[in-house]
PDB file of C-alpha atoms and ligand atoms in Angstrom:
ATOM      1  CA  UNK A1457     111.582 180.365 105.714  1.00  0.00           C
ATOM      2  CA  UNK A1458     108.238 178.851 104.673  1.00  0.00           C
ATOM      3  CA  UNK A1459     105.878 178.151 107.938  1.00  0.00           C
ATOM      4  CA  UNK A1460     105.733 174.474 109.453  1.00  0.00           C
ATOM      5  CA  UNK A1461     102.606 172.912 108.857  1.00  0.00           C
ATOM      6  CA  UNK A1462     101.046 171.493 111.805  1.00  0.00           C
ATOM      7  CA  UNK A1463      98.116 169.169 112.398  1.00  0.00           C
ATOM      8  CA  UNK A1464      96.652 168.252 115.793  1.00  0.00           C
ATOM      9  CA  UNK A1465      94.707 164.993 116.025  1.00  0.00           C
ATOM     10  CA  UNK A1466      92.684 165.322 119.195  1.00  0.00           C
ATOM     11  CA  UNK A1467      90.613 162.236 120.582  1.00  0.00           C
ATOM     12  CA  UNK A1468      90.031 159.821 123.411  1.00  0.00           C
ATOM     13  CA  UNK A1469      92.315 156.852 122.258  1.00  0.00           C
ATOM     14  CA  UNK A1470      91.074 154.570 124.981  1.00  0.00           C
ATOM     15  CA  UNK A1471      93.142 152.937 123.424  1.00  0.00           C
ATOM     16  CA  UNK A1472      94.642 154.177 119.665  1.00  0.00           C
ATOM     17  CA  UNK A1473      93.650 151.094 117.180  1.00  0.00           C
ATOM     18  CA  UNK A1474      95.587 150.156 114.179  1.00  0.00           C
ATOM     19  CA  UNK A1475      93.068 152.223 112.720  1.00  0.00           C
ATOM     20  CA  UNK A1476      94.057 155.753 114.419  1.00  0.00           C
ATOM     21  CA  UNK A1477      98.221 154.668 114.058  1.00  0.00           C
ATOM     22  CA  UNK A1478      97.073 154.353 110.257  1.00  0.00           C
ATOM     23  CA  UNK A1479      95.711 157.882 110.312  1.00  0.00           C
ATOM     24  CA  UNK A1480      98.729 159.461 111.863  1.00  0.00           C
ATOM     25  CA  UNK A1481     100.932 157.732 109.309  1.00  0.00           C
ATOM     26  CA  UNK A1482      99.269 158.796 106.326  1.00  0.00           C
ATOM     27  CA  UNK A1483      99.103 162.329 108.274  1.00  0.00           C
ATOM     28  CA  UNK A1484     103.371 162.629 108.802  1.00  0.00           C
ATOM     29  CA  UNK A1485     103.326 162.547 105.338  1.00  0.00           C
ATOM     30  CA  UNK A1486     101.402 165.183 104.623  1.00  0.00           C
ATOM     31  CA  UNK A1487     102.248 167.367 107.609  1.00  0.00           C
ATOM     32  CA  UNK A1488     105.557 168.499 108.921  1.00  0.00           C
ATOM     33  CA  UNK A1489     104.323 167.461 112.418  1.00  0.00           C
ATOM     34  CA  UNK A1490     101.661 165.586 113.694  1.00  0.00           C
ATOM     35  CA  UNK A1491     100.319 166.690 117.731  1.00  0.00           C
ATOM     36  CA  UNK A1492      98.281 163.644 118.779  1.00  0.00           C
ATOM     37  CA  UNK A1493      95.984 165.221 121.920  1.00  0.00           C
ATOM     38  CA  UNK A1494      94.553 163.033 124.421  1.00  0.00           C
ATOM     39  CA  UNK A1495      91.389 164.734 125.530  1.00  0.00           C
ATOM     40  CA  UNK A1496      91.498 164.741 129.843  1.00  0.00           C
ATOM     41  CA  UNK A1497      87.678 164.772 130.080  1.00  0.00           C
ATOM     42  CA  UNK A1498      86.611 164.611 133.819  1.00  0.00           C
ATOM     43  CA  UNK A1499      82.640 163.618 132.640  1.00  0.00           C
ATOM     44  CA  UNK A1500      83.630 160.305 130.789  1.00  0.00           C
ATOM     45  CA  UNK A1501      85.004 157.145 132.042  1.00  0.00           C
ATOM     46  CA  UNK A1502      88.023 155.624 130.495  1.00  0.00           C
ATOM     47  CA  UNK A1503      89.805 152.529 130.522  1.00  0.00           C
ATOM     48  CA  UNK A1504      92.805 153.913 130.501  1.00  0.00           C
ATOM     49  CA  UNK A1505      93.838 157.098 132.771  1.00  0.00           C
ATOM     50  CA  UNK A1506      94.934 160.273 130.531  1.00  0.00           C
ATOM     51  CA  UNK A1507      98.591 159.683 131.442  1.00  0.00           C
ATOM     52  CA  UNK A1508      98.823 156.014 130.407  1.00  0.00           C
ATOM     53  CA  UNK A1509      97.222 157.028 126.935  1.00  0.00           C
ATOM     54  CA  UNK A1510      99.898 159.580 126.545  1.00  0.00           C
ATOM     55  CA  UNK A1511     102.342 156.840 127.327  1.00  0.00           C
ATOM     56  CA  UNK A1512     100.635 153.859 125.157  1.00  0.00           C
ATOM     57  CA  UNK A1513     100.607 156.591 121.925  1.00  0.00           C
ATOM     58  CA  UNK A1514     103.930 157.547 122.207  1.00  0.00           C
ATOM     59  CA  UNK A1515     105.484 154.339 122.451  1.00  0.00           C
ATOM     60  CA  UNK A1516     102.651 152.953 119.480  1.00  0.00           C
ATOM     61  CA  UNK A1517     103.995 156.088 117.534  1.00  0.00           C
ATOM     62  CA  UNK A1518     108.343 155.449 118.454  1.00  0.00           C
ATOM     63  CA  UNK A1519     107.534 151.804 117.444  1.00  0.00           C
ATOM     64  CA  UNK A1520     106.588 152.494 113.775  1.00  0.00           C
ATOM     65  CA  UNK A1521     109.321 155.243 113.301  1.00  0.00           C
ATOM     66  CA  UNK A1522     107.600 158.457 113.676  1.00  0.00           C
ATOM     67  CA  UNK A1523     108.566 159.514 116.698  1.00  0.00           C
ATOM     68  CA  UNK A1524     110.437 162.577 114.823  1.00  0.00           C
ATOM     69  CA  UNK A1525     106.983 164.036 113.693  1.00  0.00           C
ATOM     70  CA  UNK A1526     105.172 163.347 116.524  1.00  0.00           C
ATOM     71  CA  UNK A1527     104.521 164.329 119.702  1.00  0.00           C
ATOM     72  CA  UNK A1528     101.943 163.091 122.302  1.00  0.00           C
ATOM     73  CA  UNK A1529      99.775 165.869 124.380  1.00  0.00           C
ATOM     74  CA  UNK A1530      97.448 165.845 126.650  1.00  0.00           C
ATOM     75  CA  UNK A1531      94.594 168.731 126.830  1.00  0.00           C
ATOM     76  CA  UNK A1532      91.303 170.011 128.551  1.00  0.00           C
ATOM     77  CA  UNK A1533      88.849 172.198 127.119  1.00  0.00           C
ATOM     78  CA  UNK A1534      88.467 172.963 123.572  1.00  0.00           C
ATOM     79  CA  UNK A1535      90.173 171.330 120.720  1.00  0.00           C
ATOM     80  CA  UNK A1536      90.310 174.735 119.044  1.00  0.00           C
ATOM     81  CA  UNK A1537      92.310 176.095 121.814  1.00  0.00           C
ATOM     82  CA  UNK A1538      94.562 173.011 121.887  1.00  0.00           C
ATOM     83  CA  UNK A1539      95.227 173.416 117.874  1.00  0.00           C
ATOM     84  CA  UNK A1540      96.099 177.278 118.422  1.00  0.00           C
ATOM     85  CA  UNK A1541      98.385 176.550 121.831  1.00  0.00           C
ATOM     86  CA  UNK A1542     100.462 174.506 119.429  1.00  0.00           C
ATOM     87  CA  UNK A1543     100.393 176.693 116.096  1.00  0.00           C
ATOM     88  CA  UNK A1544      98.205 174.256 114.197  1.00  0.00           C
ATOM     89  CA  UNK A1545      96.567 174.749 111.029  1.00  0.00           C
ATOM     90  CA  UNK A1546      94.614 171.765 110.931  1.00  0.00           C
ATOM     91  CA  UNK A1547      93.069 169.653 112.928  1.00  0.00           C
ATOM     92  CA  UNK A1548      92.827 165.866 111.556  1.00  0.00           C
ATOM     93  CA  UNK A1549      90.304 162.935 112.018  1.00  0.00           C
ATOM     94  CA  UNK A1550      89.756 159.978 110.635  1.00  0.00           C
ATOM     95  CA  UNK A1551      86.287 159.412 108.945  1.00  0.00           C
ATOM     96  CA  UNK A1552      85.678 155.108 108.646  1.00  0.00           C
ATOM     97  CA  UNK A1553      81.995 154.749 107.390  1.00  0.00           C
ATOM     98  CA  UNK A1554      79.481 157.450 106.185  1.00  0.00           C
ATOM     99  CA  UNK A1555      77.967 156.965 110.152  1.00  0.00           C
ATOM    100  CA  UNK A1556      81.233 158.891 111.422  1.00  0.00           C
ATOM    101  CA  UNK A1557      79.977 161.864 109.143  1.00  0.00           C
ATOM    102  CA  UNK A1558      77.535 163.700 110.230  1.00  0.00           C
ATOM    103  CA  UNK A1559      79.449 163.690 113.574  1.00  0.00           C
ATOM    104  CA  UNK A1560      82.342 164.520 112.058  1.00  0.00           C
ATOM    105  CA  UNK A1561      80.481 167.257 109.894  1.00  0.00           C
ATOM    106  CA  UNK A1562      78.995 168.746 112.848  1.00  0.00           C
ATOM    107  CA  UNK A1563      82.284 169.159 114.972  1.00  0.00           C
ATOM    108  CA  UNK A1564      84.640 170.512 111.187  1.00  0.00           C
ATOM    109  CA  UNK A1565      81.834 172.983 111.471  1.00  0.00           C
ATOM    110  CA  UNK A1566      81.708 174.284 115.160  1.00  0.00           C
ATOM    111  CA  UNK A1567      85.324 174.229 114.880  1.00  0.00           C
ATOM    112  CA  UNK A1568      85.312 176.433 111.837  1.00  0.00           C
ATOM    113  CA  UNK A1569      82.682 178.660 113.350  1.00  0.00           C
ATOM    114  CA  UNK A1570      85.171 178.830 116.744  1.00  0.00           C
ATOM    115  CA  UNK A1571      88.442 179.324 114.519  1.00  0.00           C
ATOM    116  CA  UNK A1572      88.136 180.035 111.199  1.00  0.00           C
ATOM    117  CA  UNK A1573      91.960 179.972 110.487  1.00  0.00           C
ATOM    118  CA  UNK A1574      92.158 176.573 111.148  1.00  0.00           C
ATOM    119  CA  UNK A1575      90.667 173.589 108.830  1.00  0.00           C
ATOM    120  CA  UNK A1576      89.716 170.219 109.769  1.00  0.00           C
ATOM    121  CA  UNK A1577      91.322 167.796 107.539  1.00  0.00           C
ATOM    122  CA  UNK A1578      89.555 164.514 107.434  1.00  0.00           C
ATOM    123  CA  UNK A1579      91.694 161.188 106.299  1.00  0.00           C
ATOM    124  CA  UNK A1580      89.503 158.106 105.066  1.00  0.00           C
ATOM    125  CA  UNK A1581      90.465 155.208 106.827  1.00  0.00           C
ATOM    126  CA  UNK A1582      91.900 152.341 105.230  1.00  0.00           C
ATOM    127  CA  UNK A1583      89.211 149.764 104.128  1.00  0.00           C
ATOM    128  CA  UNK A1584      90.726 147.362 106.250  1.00  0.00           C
ATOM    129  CA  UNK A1585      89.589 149.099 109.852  1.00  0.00           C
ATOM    130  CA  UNK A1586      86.044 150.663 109.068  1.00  0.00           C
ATOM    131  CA  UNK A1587      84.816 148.722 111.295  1.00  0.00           C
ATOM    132  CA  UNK A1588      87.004 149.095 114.287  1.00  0.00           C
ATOM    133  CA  UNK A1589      87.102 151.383 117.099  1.00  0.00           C
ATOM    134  CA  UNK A1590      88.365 151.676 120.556  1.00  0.00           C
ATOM    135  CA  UNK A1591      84.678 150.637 121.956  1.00  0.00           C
ATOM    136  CA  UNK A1592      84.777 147.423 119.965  1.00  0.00           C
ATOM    137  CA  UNK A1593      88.660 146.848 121.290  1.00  0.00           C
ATOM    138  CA  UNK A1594      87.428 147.230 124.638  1.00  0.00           C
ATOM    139  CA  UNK A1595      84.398 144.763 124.618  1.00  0.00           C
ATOM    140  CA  UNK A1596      86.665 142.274 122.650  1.00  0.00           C
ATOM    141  CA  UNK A1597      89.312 142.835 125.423  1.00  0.00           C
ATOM    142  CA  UNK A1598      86.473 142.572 127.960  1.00  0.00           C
ATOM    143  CA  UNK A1599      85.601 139.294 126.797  1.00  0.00           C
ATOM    144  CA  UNK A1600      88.566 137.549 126.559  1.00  0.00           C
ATOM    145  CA  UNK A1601      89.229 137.738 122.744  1.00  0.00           C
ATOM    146  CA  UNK A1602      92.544 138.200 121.397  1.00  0.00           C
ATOM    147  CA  UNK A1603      92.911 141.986 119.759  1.00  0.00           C
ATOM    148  CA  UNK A1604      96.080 141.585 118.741  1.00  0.00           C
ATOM    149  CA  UNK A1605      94.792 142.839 114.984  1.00  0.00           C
ATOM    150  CA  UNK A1606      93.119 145.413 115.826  1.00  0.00           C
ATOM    151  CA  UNK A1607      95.621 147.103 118.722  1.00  0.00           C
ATOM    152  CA  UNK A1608      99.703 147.840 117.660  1.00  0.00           C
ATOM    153  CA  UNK A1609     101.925 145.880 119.302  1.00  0.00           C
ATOM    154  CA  UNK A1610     103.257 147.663 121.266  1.00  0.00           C
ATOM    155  CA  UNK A1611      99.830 148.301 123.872  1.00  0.00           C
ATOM    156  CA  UNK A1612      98.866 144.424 123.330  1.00  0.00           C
ATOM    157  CA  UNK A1613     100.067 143.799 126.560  1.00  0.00           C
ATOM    158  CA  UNK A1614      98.270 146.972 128.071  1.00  0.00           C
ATOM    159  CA  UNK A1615      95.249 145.523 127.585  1.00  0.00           C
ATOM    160  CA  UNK A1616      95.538 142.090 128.516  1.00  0.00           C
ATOM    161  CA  UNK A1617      96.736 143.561 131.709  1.00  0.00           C
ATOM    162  CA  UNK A1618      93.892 145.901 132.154  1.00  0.00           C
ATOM    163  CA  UNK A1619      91.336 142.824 131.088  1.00  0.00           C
ATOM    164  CA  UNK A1620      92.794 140.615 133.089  1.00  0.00           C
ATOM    165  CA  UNK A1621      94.191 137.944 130.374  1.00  0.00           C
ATOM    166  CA  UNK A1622      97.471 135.943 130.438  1.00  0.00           C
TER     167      UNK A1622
HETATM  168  O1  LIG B 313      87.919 160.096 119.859  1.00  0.00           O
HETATM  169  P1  LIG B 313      86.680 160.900 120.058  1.00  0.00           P
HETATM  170  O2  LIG B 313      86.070 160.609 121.419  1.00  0.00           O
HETATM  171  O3  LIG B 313      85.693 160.740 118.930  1.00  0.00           O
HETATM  172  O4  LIG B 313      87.149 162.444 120.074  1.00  0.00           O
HETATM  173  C1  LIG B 313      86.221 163.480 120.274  1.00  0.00           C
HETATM  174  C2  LIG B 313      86.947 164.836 120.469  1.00  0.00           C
HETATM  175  C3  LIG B 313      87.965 164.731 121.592  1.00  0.00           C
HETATM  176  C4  LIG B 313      87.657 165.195 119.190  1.00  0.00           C
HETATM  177  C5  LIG B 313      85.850 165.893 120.760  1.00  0.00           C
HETATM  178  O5  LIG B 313      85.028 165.440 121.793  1.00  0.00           O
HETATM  179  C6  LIG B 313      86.449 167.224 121.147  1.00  0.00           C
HETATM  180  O6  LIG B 313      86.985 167.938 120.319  1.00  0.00           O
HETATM  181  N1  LIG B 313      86.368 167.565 122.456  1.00  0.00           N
HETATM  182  C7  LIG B 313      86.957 168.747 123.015  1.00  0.00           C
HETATM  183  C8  LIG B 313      85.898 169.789 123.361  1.00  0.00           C
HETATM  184  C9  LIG B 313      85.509 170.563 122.126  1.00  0.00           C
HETATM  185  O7  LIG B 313      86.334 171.142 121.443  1.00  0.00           O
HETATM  186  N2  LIG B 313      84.197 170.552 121.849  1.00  0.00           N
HETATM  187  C10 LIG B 313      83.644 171.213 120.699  1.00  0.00           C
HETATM  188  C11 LIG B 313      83.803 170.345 119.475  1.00  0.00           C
HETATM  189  S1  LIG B 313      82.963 171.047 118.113  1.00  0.00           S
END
């Protein structure tokens, strides 16, 4: 029986954006399973605790059907270790404009130099979100605007809670 191919797409999702539910769509297609990791980093500050990202990814992920490829992890440490504790070959990002590169470049690389057995796969976003991230969410959200767009529906409410809007 041929091997299942596995990607892990580790990040901070605080919170996932159209833009990262885009990425893991385009991803199930390609993969046989998709492990979305929730980095549980002590050092930063996030919105949104490492448990209610968990929750707010899974049910973003169960709303557009692809609950069957995907699960919903959290991890500490390295991402490296994360990919090999679930028998990934790849680990997948999203790359929006050529600014995300060199970061991107930098991390495919460490990662390579850490585990050589696993690539980074890197998915161009869809034109529609290069401009949107989770920061940009947050100081929308912040200041009262509606990020409906940019959020899926499902965590709309999540953040109008956690802003404080009606
Ligand atoms: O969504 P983000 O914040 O851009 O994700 C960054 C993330 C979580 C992918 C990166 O910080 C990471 O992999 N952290 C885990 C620690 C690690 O593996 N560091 C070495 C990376 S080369």
């Amino acid at each position: 029986m041929e091997q299942k191919q596995i990607c892990v797409y580790p990040g901070s999702f605080d919170p996932m954006t159209v833009g990262h539910l885009d990425v893991v769509k385009r991803a199930s297609g390609i993969f046989d399973e998709v492990h979305l990791g929730v980095l549980d980093n002590a050092n930063k500050q996030n919105t949104f605790s490492v448990e209610e990202r968990v929750d707010m990814i899974q049910r973003c992920t169960d709303a557009a059907g692809l609950g069957a490829k995907c699960s919903v992890w959290s991890f500490t440490g390295l991402t490296v270790d994360f990919a090999r504790r679930q028998e990934a070959t790849a680990i997948l990002r999203g790359l929006r404009a050529t600014a995300d590169f060199e970061y991107e470049w930098q991390m495919a690389l460490m990662n390579r130099r850490l585990a050589p057995e696993i690539e980074t796969v890197l998915l161009m976003t869809d034109s529609r979100y290069m401009y949107l991230s989770s920061s940009l969410v947050r100081d929308l959200a912040y200041h009262g605007q509606d990020i409906s767009e940019f959020v899926p529906a499902a965590i709309v409410q999540d953040l109008q809670q956690r802003f404080g809007q009606k």
